[in-house]
Amino acid sequence: MIARLGVFGGMFDPVHNGHIEAARYAKELLSLDLVNLIPCNIPNHKSQSHAPAKHRLAMLEAAIRDETGIEVDDIELRRSSVSYSAETLKSIKAQKLAHNITFILGIDSFNSITDWFDWEKLFSLCSFLVLGRSGLSFDKKIAERVQLQTRLAQSIPEFYREATGKVFMASNFNIDLSSTSVRAMLRANLGVEGCLKREIFEYIKDKKLY
């Protein structure tokens, strides 16, 4: 069992450099032993993926091939049901992989967390690293509902003082890149050298994705 596990979920449709930078940043900032990238199978709130699960998984595995301490977990792809973060975290907790679990997400996702299935349960399963995005801050109504004032840690030691339920805001992380914009660039035949690893771009071309 490791001490600190980071869980970073998403569609990864496709995985881009921003995803990998976020995983690296979280790992270093919080001294995580491992960051697991977890591709979603059937989303609850978003539309279906543009690329099939097998291709998104293959691209993720290619993207992290040379990374240390970043792995891919296909736990949600192995289920045929809707992917709920609360259910995924319960399963990870049951596997006793780590003493401490940190859920990594963007501030835009955190600002919709009260719409998630069984969202209150999440705060007893993990803590949250919220990655900043230009022009966005915590939604006041969401902050009140999740009792952010008591959960928000001002330092890393404070963040780890409790096993679950804490929130740390990484305001100096600001890579504003999305899979939506990458897909649009691919469709328009624009240069994506700064957005995708070469292996991912070649895979997309070979499989005629997007």
CSV table of C-alpha atoms in Angstrom, one decimal:
chain,number,residue,atom,x,y,z
A,1,MET,CA,0.0,0.0,0.0
A,2,ILE,CA,1.3,3.4,-0.9
A,3,ALA,CA,0.8,6.6,1.2
A,4,ARG,CA,-0.6,9.0,-1.3
A,5,LEU,CA,-2.6,8.3,-4.5
A,6,GLY,CA,-3.8,10.9,-6.9
A,7,VAL,CA,-6.9,10.1,-9.0
A,8,PHE,CA,-7.4,12.0,-12.2
A,9,GLY,CA,-10.5,11.1,-14.2
A,10,GLY,CA,-11.8,12.3,-17.5
A,11,MET,CA,-12.9,11.4,-21.0
A,12,PHE,CA,-9.3,12.0,-22.4
A,13,ASP,CA,-10.9,12.4,-25.8
A,14,PRO,CA,-8.0,12.7,-26.8
A,15,VAL,CA,-5.4,12.9,-24.0
A,16,HIS,CA,-3.4,16.1,-24.6
A,17,ASN,CA,-0.3,17.7,-23.1
A,18,GLY,CA,-2.5,19.7,-20.6
A,19,HIS,CA,-3.6,16.4,-19.0
A,20,ILE,CA,-0.1,15.1,-18.6
A,21,GLU,CA,1.1,18.5,-17.2
A,22,ALA,CA,-1.7,18.5,-14.7
A,23,ALA,CA,-0.8,15.0,-13.5
A,24,ARG,CA,2.9,15.9,-13.2
A,25,TYR,CA,2.0,19.1,-11.4
A,26,ALA,CA,-0.3,17.4,-8.9
A,27,LYS,CA,2.3,14.7,-8.3
A,28,GLU,CA,5.0,17.2,-7.5
A,29,LEU,CA,2.9,19.7,-5.6
A,30,LEU,CA,1.4,17.1,-3.2
A,31,SER,CA,4.3,14.6,-3.1
A,32,LEU,CA,2.0,11.9,-4.5
A,33,ASP,CA,3.4,8.4,-4.8
A,34,LEU,CA,1.3,7.7,-7.8
A,35,VAL,CA,-1.3,9.4,-10.1
A,36,ASN,CA,-3.8,7.2,-11.8
A,37,LEU,CA,-5.4,8.5,-15.0
A,38,ILE,CA,-8.9,7.0,-15.1
A,39,PRO,CA,-10.7,7.2,-18.5
A,40,CYS,CA,-14.5,7.5,-18.2
A,41,ASN,CA,-16.6,4.9,-19.9
A,42,ILE,CA,-20.2,6.2,-20.0
A,43,PRO,CA,-20.4,9.8,-18.7
A,44,ASN,CA,-23.3,10.9,-16.5
A,45,HIS,CA,-23.4,14.6,-17.5
A,46,LYS,CA,-21.5,14.8,-20.7
A,47,SER,CA,-22.2,13.5,-24.2
A,48,GLN,CA,-20.7,10.2,-25.3
A,49,SER,CA,-17.0,10.2,-26.3
A,50,HIS,CA,-16.0,10.9,-29.9
A,51,ALA,CA,-13.4,8.1,-29.9
A,52,PRO,CA,-14.2,4.5,-28.7
A,53,ALA,CA,-12.9,3.5,-25.3
A,54,LYS,CA,-10.2,1.2,-26.7
A,55,HIS,CA,-8.6,4.1,-28.6
A,56,ARG,CA,-8.8,6.5,-25.7
A,57,LEU,CA,-7.1,3.9,-23.5
A,58,ALA,CA,-4.4,3.2,-26.1
A,59,MET,CA,-3.6,6.9,-26.4
A,60,LEU,CA,-3.4,7.3,-22.7
A,61,GLU,CA,-1.0,4.4,-22.4
A,62,ALA,CA,1.2,5.9,-25.1
A,63,ALA,CA,1.1,9.3,-23.5
A,64,ILE,CA,2.4,8.1,-20.1
A,65,ARG,CA,4.9,5.5,-21.4
A,66,ASP,CA,7.9,7.6,-20.4
A,67,GLU,CA,6.4,9.1,-17.2
A,68,THR,CA,7.4,8.0,-13.7
A,69,GLY,CA,4.7,7.7,-11.1
A,70,ILE,CA,1.8,8.2,-13.6
A,71,GLU,CA,-0.3,5.2,-14.6
A,72,VAL,CA,-3.5,4.4,-16.4
A,73,ASP,CA,-6.4,2.6,-14.5
A,74,ASP,CA,-9.1,1.2,-16.7
A,75,ILE,CA,-11.5,0.6,-13.7
A,76,GLU,CA,-14.4,2.5,-15.3
A,77,LEU,CA,-13.9,1.0,-18.8
A,78,ARG,CA,-14.3,-2.4,-17.3
A,79,ARG,CA,-17.8,-1.5,-16.2
A,80,SER,CA,-20.7,-1.4,-18.6
A,81,SER,CA,-22.7,1.0,-16.5
A,82,VAL,CA,-22.5,4.8,-16.1
A,83,SER,CA,-19.2,6.0,-14.6
A,84,TYR,CA,-19.8,7.6,-11.2
A,85,SER,CA,-16.9,9.1,-9.4
A,86,ALA,CA,-18.3,8.0,-6.0
A,87,GLU,CA,-18.6,4.4,-7.1
A,88,THR,CA,-15.1,4.5,-8.6
A,89,LEU,CA,-13.6,5.9,-5.4
A,90,LYS,CA,-15.4,3.4,-3.2
A,91,SER,CA,-13.9,0.6,-5.4
A,92,ILE,CA,-10.4,2.1,-5.1
A,93,LYS,CA,-10.8,2.5,-1.4
A,94,ALA,CA,-11.9,-1.2,-1.1
A,95,GLN,CA,-8.7,-2.2,-2.9
A,96,LYS,CA,-6.6,-0.6,-0.2
A,97,LEU,CA,-4.2,0.9,-2.7
A,98,ALA,CA,-3.3,3.9,-0.6
A,99,HIS,CA,-3.7,5.5,2.8
A,100,ASN,CA,-4.7,8.8,1.3
A,101,ILE,CA,-6.6,9.5,-2.0
A,102,THR,CA,-6.6,12.9,-3.7
A,103,PHE,CA,-9.1,13.6,-6.5
A,104,ILE,CA,-7.6,15.9,-9.1
A,105,LEU,CA,-10.0,18.1,-11.1
A,106,GLY,CA,-10.4,21.5,-12.7
A,107,ILE,CA,-12.2,24.4,-11.0
A,108,ASP,CA,-14.9,24.3,-13.6
A,109,SER,CA,-15.6,20.6,-12.7
A,110,PHE,CA,-15.5,21.4,-8.9
A,111,ASN,CA,-18.1,24.2,-9.5
A,112,SER,CA,-20.6,21.6,-10.7
A,113,ILE,CA,-19.8,19.0,-8.0
A,114,THR,CA,-23.2,19.2,-6.3
A,115,ASP,CA,-24.7,17.9,-9.5
A,116,TRP,CA,-22.7,14.7,-9.3
A,117,PHE,CA,-24.2,11.4,-8.2
A,118,ASP,CA,-23.8,10.9,-4.4
A,119,TRP,CA,-21.6,14.0,-4.2
A,120,GLU,CA,-21.7,14.3,-0.4
A,121,LYS,CA,-20.1,10.8,-0.1
A,122,LEU,CA,-17.1,12.0,-2.1
A,123,PHE,CA,-15.9,14.1,0.8
A,124,SER,CA,-15.7,11.1,3.0
A,125,LEU,CA,-13.7,9.1,0.4
A,126,CYS,CA,-11.1,11.6,-0.7
A,127,SER,CA,-9.7,15.1,-0.6
A,128,PHE,CA,-9.6,17.4,-3.6
A,129,LEU,CA,-6.9,19.2,-5.5
A,130,VAL,CA,-8.6,21.9,-7.6
A,131,LEU,CA,-6.6,23.2,-10.6
A,132,GLY,CA,-7.1,26.8,-11.4
A,133,ARG,CA,-8.2,28.2,-14.8
A,134,SER,CA,-7.9,31.7,-16.1
A,135,GLY,CA,-10.9,33.9,-15.1
A,136,LEU,CA,-12.6,31.3,-12.9
A,137,SER,CA,-13.0,31.2,-9.1
A,138,PHE,CA,-15.1,29.1,-6.7
A,139,ASP,CA,-18.8,29.5,-7.3
A,140,LYS,CA,-20.3,31.1,-4.1
A,141,LYS,CA,-23.4,28.9,-4.0
A,142,ILE,CA,-21.3,25.7,-4.5
A,143,ALA,CA,-18.8,26.9,-1.9
A,144,GLU,CA,-21.6,27.3,0.7
A,145,ARG,CA,-23.2,23.9,-0.1
A,146,VAL,CA,-19.9,22.0,0.3
A,147,GLN,CA,-18.8,24.0,3.3
A,148,LEU,CA,-15.7,25.1,1.6
A,149,GLN,CA,-14.8,27.6,4.3
A,150,THR,CA,-14.0,24.8,6.7
A,151,ARG,CA,-12.5,22.4,4.1
A,152,LEU,CA,-10.2,24.8,2.2
A,153,ALA,CA,-6.5,24.2,3.2
A,154,GLN,CA,-4.1,27.1,3.1
A,155,SER,CA,-1.0,24.9,3.0
A,156,ILE,CA,0.0,21.3,2.1
A,157,PRO,CA,0.6,20.3,5.7
A,158,GLU,CA,-2.9,21.5,6.5
A,159,PHE,CA,-4.3,19.7,3.5
A,160,TYR,CA,-2.9,16.4,4.8
A,161,ARG,CA,-3.9,17.0,8.4
A,162,GLU,CA,-7.2,15.1,7.8
A,163,ALA,CA,-7.5,11.9,5.7
A,164,THR,CA,-10.5,13.1,3.7
A,165,GLY,CA,-12.7,16.1,3.1
A,166,LYS,CA,-10.1,18.8,2.5
A,167,VAL,CA,-9.7,21.0,-0.6
A,168,PHE,CA,-6.5,22.7,-1.9
A,169,MET,CA,-6.7,25.3,-4.6
A,170,ALA,CA,-3.8,25.3,-7.0
A,171,SER,CA,-4.3,28.8,-8.3
A,172,ASN,CA,-0.9,29.0,-10.0
A,173,PHE,CA,-1.7,26.1,-12.4
A,174,ASN,CA,-3.2,27.7,-15.5
A,175,ILE,CA,-2.9,25.5,-18.6
A,176,ASP,CA,-6.1,26.4,-20.5
A,177,LEU,CA,-6.3,23.5,-23.0
A,178,SER,CA,-9.2,21.3,-23.6
A,179,SER,CA,-9.9,18.1,-25.6
A,180,THR,CA,-12.8,20.0,-27.3
A,181,SER,CA,-10.3,22.7,-28.6
A,182,VAL,CA,-7.8,20.0,-29.7
A,183,ARG,CA,-10.5,18.1,-31.6
A,184,ALA,CA,-11.5,21.4,-33.3
A,185,MET,CA,-7.9,22.0,-34.3
A,186,LEU,CA,-7.6,18.5,-35.7
A,187,ARG,CA,-10.7,18.9,-37.8
A,188,ALA,CA,-9.4,22.2,-39.1
A,189,ASN,CA,-6.0,20.7,-39.9
A,190,LEU,CA,-4.3,23.3,-37.7
A,191,GLY,CA,-0.9,22.6,-36.1
A,192,VAL,CA,-1.3,20.7,-32.8
A,193,GLU,CA,2.5,20.3,-32.0
A,194,GLY,CA,2.1,22.1,-28.7
A,195,CYS,CA,-1.0,20.2,-27.7
A,196,LEU,CA,-0.4,16.6,-28.5
A,197,LYS,CA,2.6,14.2,-28.2
A,198,ARG,CA,3.7,13.1,-31.6
A,199,GLU,CA,2.8,9.5,-30.9
A,200,ILE,CA,-0.8,10.6,-30.1
A,201,PHE,CA,-1.1,12.6,-33.3
A,202,GLU,CA,0.2,9.7,-35.3
A,203,TYR,CA,-2.2,7.3,-33.6
A,204,ILE,CA,-5.1,9.7,-34.4
A,205,LYS,CA,-4.1,9.9,-38.0
A,206,ASP,CA,-3.6,6.1,-38.3
A,207,LYS,CA,-6.9,5.2,-36.8
A,208,LYS,CA,-8.7,8.1,-38.5
A,209,LEU,CA,-10.1,9.5,-35.3
A,210,TYR,CA,-11.9,12.9,-34.9
